[in-house]
Structure formats: C-alpha cells, structure tokens
Amino acid sequence: MERLIAIDNVCAWPNLTMMPDGSIAAVVFNKPYHGFGEGHPECWISRDGGYGWERAGAPVRNDPGCNRMNVAAGLAGDGALTVISSGWRLKQVPGEERPTFDQVLDPVVCRSSDGGASWQVGGTVEKPEGATGIVPFGDIVRLEDGVFGVSMYTCGEKGVTGESKFSSYFLRSYDGGRSWVEPVPIGELSSEAPNNNETTVLSIDGRRLLAAARTTGDLHVELYASDDGGRSWTGKGPVTLPLQHPANFLRLRDGRILLSFGIRCRGYFGVGARISKDDGESWGAPIFLVDYEAVADGGYPSSVELDDGTIVTAYYSHKVPHHHRYHMGVVRWKAD
C-alpha cells in the first residue's frame, strides 16, 4: 500500500474518473477551506497511476460572492468528461469571521472533450416539484439504451415537523448528459424515513442499480437498490456505522463491488471500505484504508482501478501526520 499527498492546499472533495486513454481525472474544489468562501472546481490529470497530478482546466468558475463547491462527474454521451456543479451564494454576517451559506445555486452542466483542458458550460437540471435548490453528488452512470443517470439532493425544504429536510433523487439524461430530467426520490419521502443527502449510485448492468445515501441523524450510509433503471428504489438497510459517510462505489474488474467511505468515529478518523461479492446483497468486514491518527476534517473517498488491479483511492483531509494543510491524498492498494 502506498500513500501520498497528491494535490496540496485544496479542500478537494475529489471525484475520480478513469479516462479512455488510461489517465485519471480528478475534479476537486480548489480552495483550502470547507466552502466558506469563494472557489470553484478544477480538473487535475494523472498519467502515471495517481502519483503525479497536473492541473488541466476549470469546468466552471464562481461568480463574485459565490462558490461552486458541489459536483457530480463522469463520462457521458460521446465520451466527454461531464461535470455538474452547484454551490452557494455566500452571506457575510456582521461580527462573524467567515461568510455563511445563503442560497443554493442552480447546477450547471460542464463538458470537456479534450481531457479536461477546455470546457463548455450549458445544459439544464430539472428540480423536483417544490424544491428551491438541488445539489449534485457522486458519479454519473450509464444505463440502458444510451441513457445516463446521476444522484442529486434537495436541501432547505421544511419537513412535516418543521425541520429542515434533505431528500436525495435520481435523475436521467436522454441527450448524453446535457440535460437532466425526471427526478425520482431515492427512498420514501416521509417523516419516518431516513433524511438523505449526499448519495452516490452504481450501475450493475444498466438496469439494476445501487445507491448509497448519507443520512442525517446518526450520519450512517443507507443502501438502496433499483431493478428498473432508477425509476423506483427499495431500502436495503444500513451499510456503515454511525459517523461513517459519505460513500463511493467502484465495480472492480473481477466483478466485486468496492464501497469506500469516510470515518469520523472517535479514535478512528480516516477512510474505510467494504467489498461485496454478490452485487451488494452482502458485504465483507470493513477495511481501514487511511488513518489520520488525529481528529481531522476529511473523507469523501473516490476510487478507480488500473489495468494491473491497483486501486487508486483519493480523499481529502486538513491534517495527517507530517502534513497539516488541506490536501487531496491518494492511497494506492490492491483488494486481495
């Protein structure tokens, strides 16, 4: 197992995509703070299996007084690297040192056909009825018949008891990732159901899907499954312990499924993983991939697999041994 500081001085929340030429694209938030300030996503490329990284370009830049900190990403349509990005309008409260999040920005769709160097911004995202904003997260996945899917979540609506409510949705694209429509809730929208936000999706065969949703409350990851291409979802129960979130899926070359997730449990801050040999029906014991060795802001892993079976898992942290700055870290390992 190899571990390195990959991109320094960024809060990151990385999203990795394996490119057709064998390089790895990482879309990261480009500032060294947890979104409480201006900033935007950048695309970085590694051509040596995750050791070295070069900045390629910026999918979209933030307007003054705003950030673009939230993304979903992946290959869509004609093979273009596609990034859906939203963020926040910021508000400076008198007497406070840093600004606060004021209003969710509408997502924009960004596409690059040259490996992340140049980008075209456009497209549309349909919001669920009654939603004031919607936030993309996780990977863009390929479904049947040239359709693509992605998860997003709403925030700010008031639930039946008056609390601020989050709900995750699955959206589809029929035009190669340029526009996203037909939001379907992942899980039941009720006061008793888990309050889901950051959710990632895996396509097993184009029709069968898995979704791993971060819940509020005890902050575990809840698993959902769909047998109809994301038009309906069934709860499968928790797949992590409390304070272990959010998650990322990767279908390994041998057919197994890797689920990686951040860990913020007392005494165990870092990154963990579990592996399924039966398409998510059961999961092996947790693996402790990264140990921060101290309480730290971090997690949000994202993984790709190289031709030789090496898994490249990226994460972010603001503090690891011998490096006390925000950064994107990488661990290279094999699941054997």
mmCIF file of C-alpha atoms in Angstrom:
data_model
loop_
_atom_site.group_PDB
_atom_site.id
_atom_site.type_symbol
_atom_site.label_atom_id
_atom_site.label_comp_id
_atom_site.label_asym_id
_atom_site.label_seq_id
_atom_site.Cartn_x
_atom_site.Cartn_y
_atom_site.Cartn_z
ATOM 1 C CA MET A 1 0.000 0.000 0.000
ATOM 2 C CA GLU A 2 1.316 3.431 -0.982
ATOM 3 C CA ARG A 3 0.085 6.749 0.380
ATOM 4 C CA LEU A 4 0.938 10.258 -0.819
ATOM 5 C CA ILE A 5 -0.038 13.925 -0.761
ATOM 6 C CA ALA A 6 -1.375 14.333 -4.306
ATOM 7 C CA ILE A 7 -2.730 17.902 -4.597
ATOM 8 C CA ASP A 8 -1.777 20.319 -1.846
ATOM 9 C CA ASN A 9 -3.713 23.277 -0.451
ATOM 10 C CA VAL A 10 -7.204 22.246 -1.662
ATOM 11 C CA CYS A 11 -10.213 21.049 0.302
ATOM 12 C CA ALA A 12 -10.880 18.874 -2.745
ATOM 13 C CA TRP A 13 -13.873 16.567 -2.065
ATOM 14 C CA PRO A 14 -12.393 14.612 -5.004
ATOM 15 C CA ASN A 15 -14.291 12.831 -7.739
ATOM 16 C CA LEU A 16 -12.148 10.464 -9.852
ATOM 17 C CA THR A 17 -12.890 9.323 -13.410
ATOM 18 C CA MET A 18 -10.877 6.803 -15.411
ATOM 19 C CA MET A 19 -10.383 8.348 -18.852
ATOM 20 C CA PRO A 20 -10.364 6.406 -22.154
ATOM 21 C CA ASP A 21 -6.602 6.968 -22.589
ATOM 22 C CA GLY A 22 -5.830 5.438 -19.188
ATOM 23 C CA SER A 23 -5.251 8.719 -17.367
ATOM 24 C CA ILE A 24 -7.172 9.633 -14.209
ATOM 25 C CA ALA A 25 -9.190 12.840 -13.963
ATOM 26 C CA ALA A 26 -9.803 14.324 -10.518
ATOM 27 C CA VAL A 27 -12.376 17.083 -10.100
ATOM 28 C CA VAL A 28 -11.650 18.975 -6.867
ATOM 29 C CA PHE A 29 -12.710 22.135 -5.028
ATOM 30 C CA ASN A 30 -9.720 24.431 -5.441
ATOM 31 C CA LYS A 31 -9.560 26.282 -2.109
ATOM 32 C CA PRO A 32 -8.136 25.215 1.288
ATOM 33 C CA TYR A 33 -11.302 25.734 3.320
ATOM 34 C CA HIS A 34 -14.581 23.950 3.803
ATOM 35 C CA GLY A 35 -16.538 26.026 1.304
ATOM 36 C CA PHE A 36 -16.924 29.123 3.493
ATOM 37 C CA GLY A 37 -15.544 31.399 0.811
ATOM 38 C CA GLU A 38 -15.285 31.767 -2.933
ATOM 39 C CA GLY A 39 -13.883 28.961 -5.074
ATOM 40 C CA HIS A 40 -14.659 26.629 -7.956
ATOM 41 C CA PRO A 41 -13.950 23.121 -9.258
ATOM 42 C CA GLU A 42 -10.723 22.296 -11.080
ATOM 43 C CA CYS A 43 -9.834 19.258 -13.147
ATOM 44 C CA TRP A 44 -6.454 17.645 -12.465
ATOM 45 C CA ILE A 45 -4.970 14.778 -14.508
ATOM 46 C CA SER A 46 -2.649 11.934 -13.508
ATOM 47 C CA ARG A 47 -0.920 9.970 -16.277
ATOM 48 C CA ASP A 48 1.146 7.717 -14.011
ATOM 49 C CA GLY A 49 -1.431 5.879 -11.946
ATOM 50 C CA GLY A 50 -2.068 8.511 -9.301
ATOM 51 C CA TYR A 51 1.499 9.501 -8.391
ATOM 52 C CA GLY A 52 1.773 12.852 -10.180
ATOM 53 C CA TRP A 53 -1.007 15.347 -10.928
ATOM 54 C CA GLU A 54 -1.230 18.337 -13.278
ATOM 55 C CA ARG A 55 -3.942 20.993 -13.400
ATOM 56 C CA ALA A 56 -5.819 20.743 -16.722
ATOM 57 C CA GLY A 57 -8.603 23.328 -16.517
ATOM 58 C CA ALA A 58 -11.649 24.604 -14.652
ATOM 59 C CA PRO A 59 -15.114 23.229 -15.553
ATOM 60 C CA VAL A 60 -16.753 26.457 -14.318
ATOM 61 C CA ARG A 61 -15.650 29.485 -12.306
ATOM 62 C CA ASN A 62 -17.535 31.028 -9.442
ATOM 63 C CA ASP A 63 -19.220 34.411 -9.610
ATOM 64 C CA PRO A 64 -18.189 37.024 -7.020
ATOM 65 C CA GLY A 65 -19.759 36.300 -3.636
ATOM 66 C CA CYS A 66 -20.407 32.657 -4.537
ATOM 67 C CA ASN A 67 -18.693 29.305 -4.665
ATOM 68 C CA ARG A 68 -19.079 26.239 -6.882
ATOM 69 C CA MET A 69 -18.134 23.562 -4.353
ATOM 70 C CA ASN A 70 -20.537 20.684 -5.173
ATOM 71 C CA VAL A 71 -20.068 18.346 -8.143
ATOM 72 C CA ALA A 72 -21.060 15.088 -9.757
ATOM 73 C CA ALA A 73 -18.816 13.820 -12.548
ATOM 74 C CA GLY A 74 -18.195 11.055 -15.055
ATOM 75 C CA LEU A 75 -18.050 10.112 -18.725
ATOM 76 C CA ALA A 76 -21.262 10.655 -20.666
ATOM 77 C CA GLY A 77 -22.615 10.636 -24.195
ATOM 78 C CA ASP A 78 -19.774 10.844 -26.702
ATOM 79 C CA GLY A 79 -17.175 10.135 -24.040
ATOM 80 C CA ALA A 80 -16.946 13.734 -22.881
ATOM 81 C CA LEU A 81 -15.919 14.279 -19.279
ATOM 82 C CA THR A 82 -19.038 15.782 -17.735
ATOM 83 C CA VAL A 83 -19.255 17.764 -14.505
ATOM 84 C CA ILE A 84 -22.479 19.002 -12.926
ATOM 85 C CA SER A 85 -21.687 21.757 -10.449
ATOM 86 C CA SER A 86 -23.683 23.768 -7.958
ATOM 87 C CA GLY A 87 -22.681 25.675 -4.858
ATOM 88 C CA TRP A 88 -23.746 28.555 -2.676
ATOM 89 C CA ARG A 89 -24.303 32.249 -2.657
ATOM 90 C CA LEU A 90 -22.411 33.461 0.401
ATOM 91 C CA LYS A 91 -23.576 35.885 3.071
ATOM 92 C CA GLN A 92 -21.325 37.812 5.401
ATOM 93 C CA VAL A 93 -22.946 38.142 8.818
ATOM 94 C CA PRO A 94 -21.785 41.190 10.825
ATOM 95 C CA GLY A 95 -19.450 40.141 13.602
ATOM 96 C CA GLU A 96 -18.700 36.732 12.068
ATOM 97 C CA GLU A 97 -15.210 35.908 10.836
ATOM 98 C CA ARG A 98 -16.303 33.909 7.794
ATOM 99 C CA PRO A 99 -19.342 34.033 5.500
ATOM 100 C CA THR A 100 -22.206 31.556 5.732
ATOM 101 C CA PHE A 101 -24.136 29.648 3.076
ATOM 102 C CA ASP A 102 -27.120 31.728 1.996
ATOM 103 C CA GLN A 103 -28.753 30.174 -1.076
ATOM 104 C CA VAL A 104 -28.131 27.112 -3.245
ATOM 105 C CA LEU A 105 -27.014 27.936 -6.780
ATOM 106 C CA ASP A 106 -28.694 26.198 -9.696
ATOM 107 C CA PRO A 107 -26.481 23.457 -11.163
ATOM 108 C CA VAL A 108 -24.649 23.995 -14.440
ATOM 109 C CA VAL A 109 -23.555 21.216 -16.797
ATOM 110 C CA CYS A 110 -19.922 21.348 -17.971
ATOM 111 C CA ARG A 111 -18.472 19.156 -20.736
ATOM 112 C CA SER A 112 -14.887 18.630 -21.891
ATOM 113 C CA SER A 113 -13.817 16.681 -24.984
ATOM 114 C CA ASP A 114 -10.069 17.279 -24.571
ATOM 115 C CA GLY A 115 -9.260 15.664 -21.259
ATOM 116 C CA GLY A 116 -10.395 18.485 -19.010
ATOM 117 C CA ALA A 117 -8.410 21.336 -20.577
ATOM 118 C CA SER A 118 -11.313 23.295 -22.093
ATOM 119 C CA TRP A 119 -14.966 23.265 -21.093
ATOM 120 C CA GLN A 120 -18.377 24.161 -22.486
ATOM 121 C CA VAL A 121 -20.980 25.234 -19.938
ATOM 122 C CA GLY A 122 -24.698 24.788 -20.565
ATOM 123 C CA GLY A 123 -27.491 22.268 -20.098
ATOM 124 C CA THR A 124 -30.359 22.147 -17.625
ATOM 125 C CA VAL A 125 -31.339 20.309 -14.450
ATOM 126 C CA GLU A 126 -34.996 19.711 -13.561
ATOM 127 C CA LYS A 127 -35.772 20.324 -9.907
ATOM 128 C CA PRO A 128 -38.303 18.193 -8.027
ATOM 129 C CA GLU A 129 -41.641 19.877 -7.551
ATOM 130 C CA GLY A 130 -41.478 22.356 -4.692
ATOM 131 C CA ALA A 131 -37.679 22.234 -4.346
ATOM 132 C CA THR A 132 -35.845 25.549 -4.063
ATOM 133 C CA GLY A 133 -32.467 24.046 -4.923
ATOM 134 C CA ILE A 134 -30.778 20.807 -5.890
ATOM 135 C CA VAL A 135 -27.173 19.699 -5.323
ATOM 136 C CA PRO A 136 -25.284 17.128 -7.478
ATOM 137 C CA PHE A 137 -23.131 14.437 -5.881
ATOM 138 C CA GLY A 138 -21.284 11.263 -6.840
ATOM 139 C CA ASP A 139 -20.727 9.593 -10.198
ATOM 140 C CA ILE A 140 -22.567 9.814 -13.498
ATOM 141 C CA VAL A 141 -23.554 6.254 -14.509
ATOM 142 C CA ARG A 142 -24.524 4.617 -17.804
ATOM 143 C CA LEU A 143 -27.945 2.950 -18.011
ATOM 144 C CA GLU A 144 -29.613 1.074 -20.866
ATOM 145 C CA ASP A 145 -30.184 2.442 -24.382
ATOM 146 C CA GLY A 146 -27.754 5.348 -24.128
ATOM 147 C CA VAL A 147 -29.409 6.845 -21.049
ATOM 148 C CA PHE A 148 -27.327 8.224 -18.178
ATOM 149 C CA GLY A 149 -28.152 8.716 -14.517
ATOM 150 C CA VAL A 150 -26.921 10.732 -11.549
ATOM 151 C CA SER A 151 -27.962 11.496 -7.993
ATOM 152 C CA MET A 152 -28.695 14.930 -6.532
ATOM 153 C CA TYR A 153 -30.247 16.074 -3.284
ATOM 154 C CA THR A 154 -32.507 18.896 -2.250
ATOM 155 C CA CYS A 155 -31.997 20.945 0.884
ATOM 156 C CA GLY A 156 -33.819 23.672 2.730
ATOM 157 C CA GLU A 157 -37.384 22.427 2.418
ATOM 158 C CA LYS A 158 -39.292 22.054 5.650
ATOM 159 C CA GLY A 159 -40.421 18.590 6.642
ATOM 160 C CA VAL A 160 -43.774 17.696 8.188
ATOM 161 C CA THR A 161 -42.477 18.535 11.661
ATOM 162 C CA GLY A 162 -40.993 21.881 10.567
ATOM 163 C CA GLU A 163 -37.333 20.802 10.473
ATOM 164 C CA SER A 164 -35.034 21.492 7.537
ATOM 165 C CA LYS A 165 -35.283 18.456 5.271
ATOM 166 C CA PHE A 166 -32.890 16.827 2.797
ATOM 167 C CA SER A 167 -34.056 14.390 0.116
ATOM 168 C CA SER A 168 -31.968 12.543 -2.483
ATOM 169 C CA TYR A 169 -33.174 11.991 -6.045
ATOM 170 C CA PHE A 170 -32.132 10.069 -9.146
ATOM 171 C CA LEU A 171 -32.206 11.976 -12.442
ATOM 172 C CA ARG A 172 -31.864 10.750 -16.014
ATOM 173 C CA SER A 173 -30.334 12.213 -19.172
ATOM 174 C CA TYR A 174 -31.517 11.241 -22.658
ATOM 175 C CA ASP A 175 -29.158 13.554 -24.555
ATOM 176 C CA GLY A 176 -25.725 12.393 -23.499
ATOM 177 C CA GLY A 177 -25.575 14.269 -20.220
ATOM 178 C CA ARG A 178 -26.526 17.740 -21.421
ATOM 179 C CA SER A 179 -29.875 17.928 -19.626
ATOM 180 C CA TRP A 180 -31.147 16.036 -16.573
ATOM 181 C CA VAL A 181 -34.817 15.282 -16.008
ATOM 182 C CA GLU A 182 -37.388 13.092 -14.239
ATOM 183 C CA PRO A 183 -36.186 13.363 -10.626
ATOM 184 C CA VAL A 184 -37.249 10.258 -8.668
ATOM 185 C CA PRO A 185 -36.807 10.093 -4.885
ATOM 186 C CA ILE A 186 -34.328 7.537 -3.593
ATOM 187 C CA GLY A 187 -36.206 6.224 -0.566
ATOM 188 C CA GLU A 188 -39.523 7.247 0.917
ATOM 189 C CA LEU A 189 -40.278 10.931 1.448
ATOM 190 C CA SER A 190 -41.860 10.778 4.880
ATOM 191 C CA SER A 191 -41.158 11.952 8.401
ATOM 192 C CA GLU A 192 -40.196 8.392 9.433
ATOM 193 C CA ALA A 193 -37.844 7.750 6.513
ATOM 194 C CA PRO A 194 -34.103 8.494 6.664
ATOM 195 C CA ASN A 195 -33.290 12.089 5.784
ATOM 196 C CA ASN A 196 -30.843 11.556 2.888
ATOM 197 C CA ASN A 197 -28.458 13.954 1.208
ATOM 198 C CA GLU A 198 -25.090 13.050 -0.411
ATOM 199 C CA THR A 199 -25.879 9.910 -2.419
ATOM 200 C CA THR A 200 -23.774 8.009 -4.941
ATOM 201 C CA VAL A 201 -25.060 5.486 -7.491
ATOM 202 C CA LEU A 202 -23.587 2.372 -9.136
ATOM 203 C CA SER A 203 -24.959 0.775 -12.307
ATOM 204 C CA ILE A 204 -24.627 -3.001 -12.065
ATOM 205 C CA ASP A 205 -25.893 -3.884 -15.539
ATOM 206 C CA GLY A 206 -27.664 -0.771 -16.839
ATOM 207 C CA ARG A 207 -30.959 -1.739 -15.249
ATOM 208 C CA ARG A 208 -30.015 -2.872 -11.745
ATOM 209 C CA LEU A 209 -28.631 -0.026 -9.637
ATOM 210 C CA LEU A 210 -27.334 0.528 -6.122
ATOM 211 C CA ALA A 211 -27.414 3.816 -4.218
ATOM 212 C CA ALA A 212 -25.534 4.667 -1.033
ATOM 213 C CA ALA A 213 -27.058 7.646 0.786
ATOM 214 C CA ARG A 214 -25.646 9.709 3.638
ATOM 215 C CA THR A 215 -28.310 10.125 6.302
ATOM 216 C CA THR A 216 -28.788 12.878 8.833
ATOM 217 C CA GLY A 217 -29.296 11.951 12.478
ATOM 218 C CA ASP A 218 -26.542 9.435 13.271
ATOM 219 C CA LEU A 219 -24.842 10.059 9.888
ATOM 220 C CA HIS A 220 -24.578 6.499 8.592
ATOM 221 C CA VAL A 221 -24.825 5.339 4.952
ATOM 222 C CA GLU A 222 -28.093 3.717 3.887
ATOM 223 C CA LEU A 223 -28.181 1.307 0.948
ATOM 224 C CA TYR A 224 -30.922 1.298 -1.731
ATOM 225 C CA ALA A 225 -31.483 -0.854 -4.819
ATOM 226 C CA SER A 226 -33.405 -0.426 -8.073
ATOM 227 C CA ASP A 227 -34.350 -3.118 -10.587
ATOM 228 C CA ASP A 228 -35.891 -0.779 -13.162
ATOM 229 C CA GLY A 229 -33.142 1.650 -14.103
ATOM 230 C CA GLY A 230 -33.736 4.022 -11.207
ATOM 231 C CA ARG A 231 -37.474 4.580 -11.635
ATOM 232 C CA SER A 232 -38.151 3.090 -8.198
ATOM 233 C CA TRP A 233 -35.996 2.249 -5.192
ATOM 234 C CA THR A 234 -36.100 -0.209 -2.291
ATOM 235 C CA GLY A 235 -34.309 0.278 1.022
ATOM 236 C CA LYS A 236 -31.727 -2.381 1.889
ATOM 237 C CA GLY A 237 -30.665 -1.097 5.306
ATOM 238 C CA PRO A 238 -27.506 0.493 6.703
ATOM 239 C CA VAL A 239 -24.138 -0.401 5.188
ATOM 240 C CA THR A 240 -21.920 1.616 7.553
ATOM 241 C CA LEU A 241 -21.946 2.505 11.242
ATOM 242 C CA PRO A 242 -22.884 5.974 12.535
ATOM 243 C CA LEU A 243 -20.441 8.784 11.676
ATOM 244 C CA GLN A 244 -19.217 6.865 8.604
ATOM 245 C CA HIS A 245 -20.112 8.806 5.454
ATOM 246 C CA PRO A 246 -20.401 9.670 2.584
ATOM 247 C CA ALA A 247 -19.719 6.740 0.270
ATOM 248 C CA ASN A 248 -18.392 5.912 -3.178
ATOM 249 C CA PHE A 249 -18.887 2.812 -5.347
ATOM 250 C CA LEU A 250 -16.479 1.098 -7.740
ATOM 251 C CA ARG A 251 -17.141 -2.020 -9.800
ATOM 252 C CA LEU A 252 -13.862 -3.960 -9.782
ATOM 253 C CA ARG A 253 -12.595 -5.833 -12.825
ATOM 254 C CA ASP A 254 -13.228 -9.199 -11.145
ATOM 255 C CA GLY A 255 -16.907 -8.312 -10.569
ATOM 256 C CA ARG A 256 -16.722 -7.407 -6.904
ATOM 257 C CA ILE A 257 -18.097 -4.058 -5.695
ATOM 258 C CA LEU A 258 -15.988 -1.715 -3.583
ATOM 259 C CA LEU A 259 -17.751 0.668 -1.206
ATOM 260 C CA SER A 260 -15.439 3.278 0.329
ATOM 261 C CA PHE A 261 -16.472 5.860 2.913
ATOM 262 C CA GLY A 262 -15.185 8.467 5.324
ATOM 263 C CA ILE A 263 -14.889 7.611 9.021
ATOM 264 C CA ARG A 264 -15.347 10.222 11.763
ATOM 265 C CA CYS A 265 -15.691 7.935 14.766
ATOM 266 C CA ARG A 266 -13.800 8.828 17.941
ATOM 267 C CA GLY A 267 -10.335 7.321 17.696
ATOM 268 C CA TYR A 268 -10.797 6.185 14.083
ATOM 269 C CA PHE A 269 -10.738 9.210 11.803
ATOM 270 C CA GLY A 270 -9.849 8.190 8.247
ATOM 271 C CA VAL A 271 -11.179 6.246 5.263
ATOM 272 C CA GLY A 272 -12.741 2.779 5.291
ATOM 273 C CA ALA A 273 -14.032 0.304 2.728
ATOM 274 C CA ARG A 274 -16.156 -2.799 2.366
ATOM 275 C CA ILE A 275 -16.365 -5.284 -0.521
ATOM 276 C CA SER A 276 -19.346 -7.216 -1.878
ATOM 277 C CA LYS A 277 -19.038 -10.407 -3.917
ATOM 278 C CA ASP A 278 -22.772 -10.702 -4.678
ATOM 279 C CA ASP A 279 -23.806 -7.357 -6.225
ATOM 280 C CA GLY A 280 -24.472 -5.710 -2.895
ATOM 281 C CA GLU A 281 -26.561 -8.382 -1.219
ATOM 282 C CA SER A 282 -23.901 -8.862 1.477
ATOM 283 C CA TRP A 283 -20.713 -7.050 2.454
ATOM 284 C CA GLY A 284 -17.392 -8.117 3.904
ATOM 285 C CA ALA A 285 -15.849 -6.765 7.078
ATOM 286 C CA PRO A 286 -14.658 -3.146 6.954
ATOM 287 C CA ILE A 287 -11.105 -2.352 5.836
ATOM 288 C CA PHE A 288 -9.283 0.629 7.381
ATOM 289 C CA LEU A 289 -7.587 2.227 4.355
ATOM 290 C CA VAL A 290 -6.374 5.558 5.743
ATOM 291 C CA ASP A 291 -5.693 6.510 9.356
ATOM 292 C CA TYR A 292 -5.432 10.249 10.013
ATOM 293 C CA GLU A 293 -4.057 9.447 13.501
ATOM 294 C CA ALA A 294 -5.903 12.516 14.858
ATOM 295 C CA VAL A 295 -9.282 14.229 14.725
ATOM 296 C CA ALA A 296 -9.442 15.775 11.256
ATOM 297 C CA ASP A 297 -11.822 17.215 8.684
ATOM 298 C CA GLY A 298 -11.626 14.683 5.869
ATOM 299 C CA GLY A 299 -13.010 11.736 3.950
ATOM 300 C CA TYR A 300 -15.105 11.794 0.752
ATOM 301 C CA PRO A 301 -13.158 8.985 -0.967
ATOM 302 C CA SER A 302 -13.391 8.247 -4.691
ATOM 303 C CA SER A 303 -11.719 5.290 -6.415
ATOM 304 C CA VAL A 304 -10.675 3.963 -9.828
ATOM 305 C CA GLU A 305 -8.934 0.709 -10.775
ATOM 306 C CA LEU A 306 -5.861 0.442 -13.011
ATOM 307 C CA ASP A 307 -5.187 -2.324 -15.546
ATOM 308 C CA ASP A 308 -2.960 -4.224 -13.103
ATOM 309 C CA GLY A 309 -5.652 -4.287 -10.407
ATOM 310 C CA THR A 310 -4.207 -1.399 -8.391
ATOM 311 C CA ILE A 311 -6.947 0.713 -6.842
ATOM 312 C CA VAL A 312 -6.328 4.443 -6.630
ATOM 313 C CA THR A 313 -8.432 5.953 -3.837
ATOM 314 C CA ALA A 314 -8.413 9.733 -3.416
ATOM 315 C CA TYR A 315 -9.708 11.523 -0.334
ATOM 316 C CA TYR A 316 -9.290 14.875 1.361
ATOM 317 C CA SER A 317 -8.062 15.921 4.784
ATOM 318 C CA HIS A 318 -6.815 19.010 6.534
ATOM 319 C CA LYS A 319 -4.490 17.116 8.852
ATOM 320 C CA VAL A 320 -2.474 13.927 8.558
ATOM 321 C CA PRO A 321 0.867 13.056 10.158
ATOM 322 C CA HIS A 322 3.607 15.383 8.879
ATOM 323 C CA HIS A 323 1.185 17.472 6.764
ATOM 324 C CA HIS A 324 -1.185 19.911 8.456
ATOM 325 C CA ARG A 325 -2.842 21.576 5.453
ATOM 326 C CA TYR A 326 -5.885 20.803 3.360
ATOM 327 C CA HIS A 327 -4.964 18.471 0.513
ATOM 328 C CA MET A 328 -6.126 15.647 -1.709
ATOM 329 C CA GLY A 329 -4.434 12.480 -0.574
ATOM 330 C CA VAL A 330 -4.098 9.250 -2.558
ATOM 331 C CA VAL A 331 -3.669 5.687 -1.428
ATOM 332 C CA ARG A 332 -2.690 3.009 -3.975
ATOM 333 C CA TRP A 333 -3.641 -0.512 -2.916
ATOM 334 C CA LYS A 334 -5.000 -3.881 -4.056
ATOM 335 C CA ALA A 335 -8.149 -5.583 -2.819
ATOM 336 C CA ASP A 336 -6.670 -9.034 -2.303
#
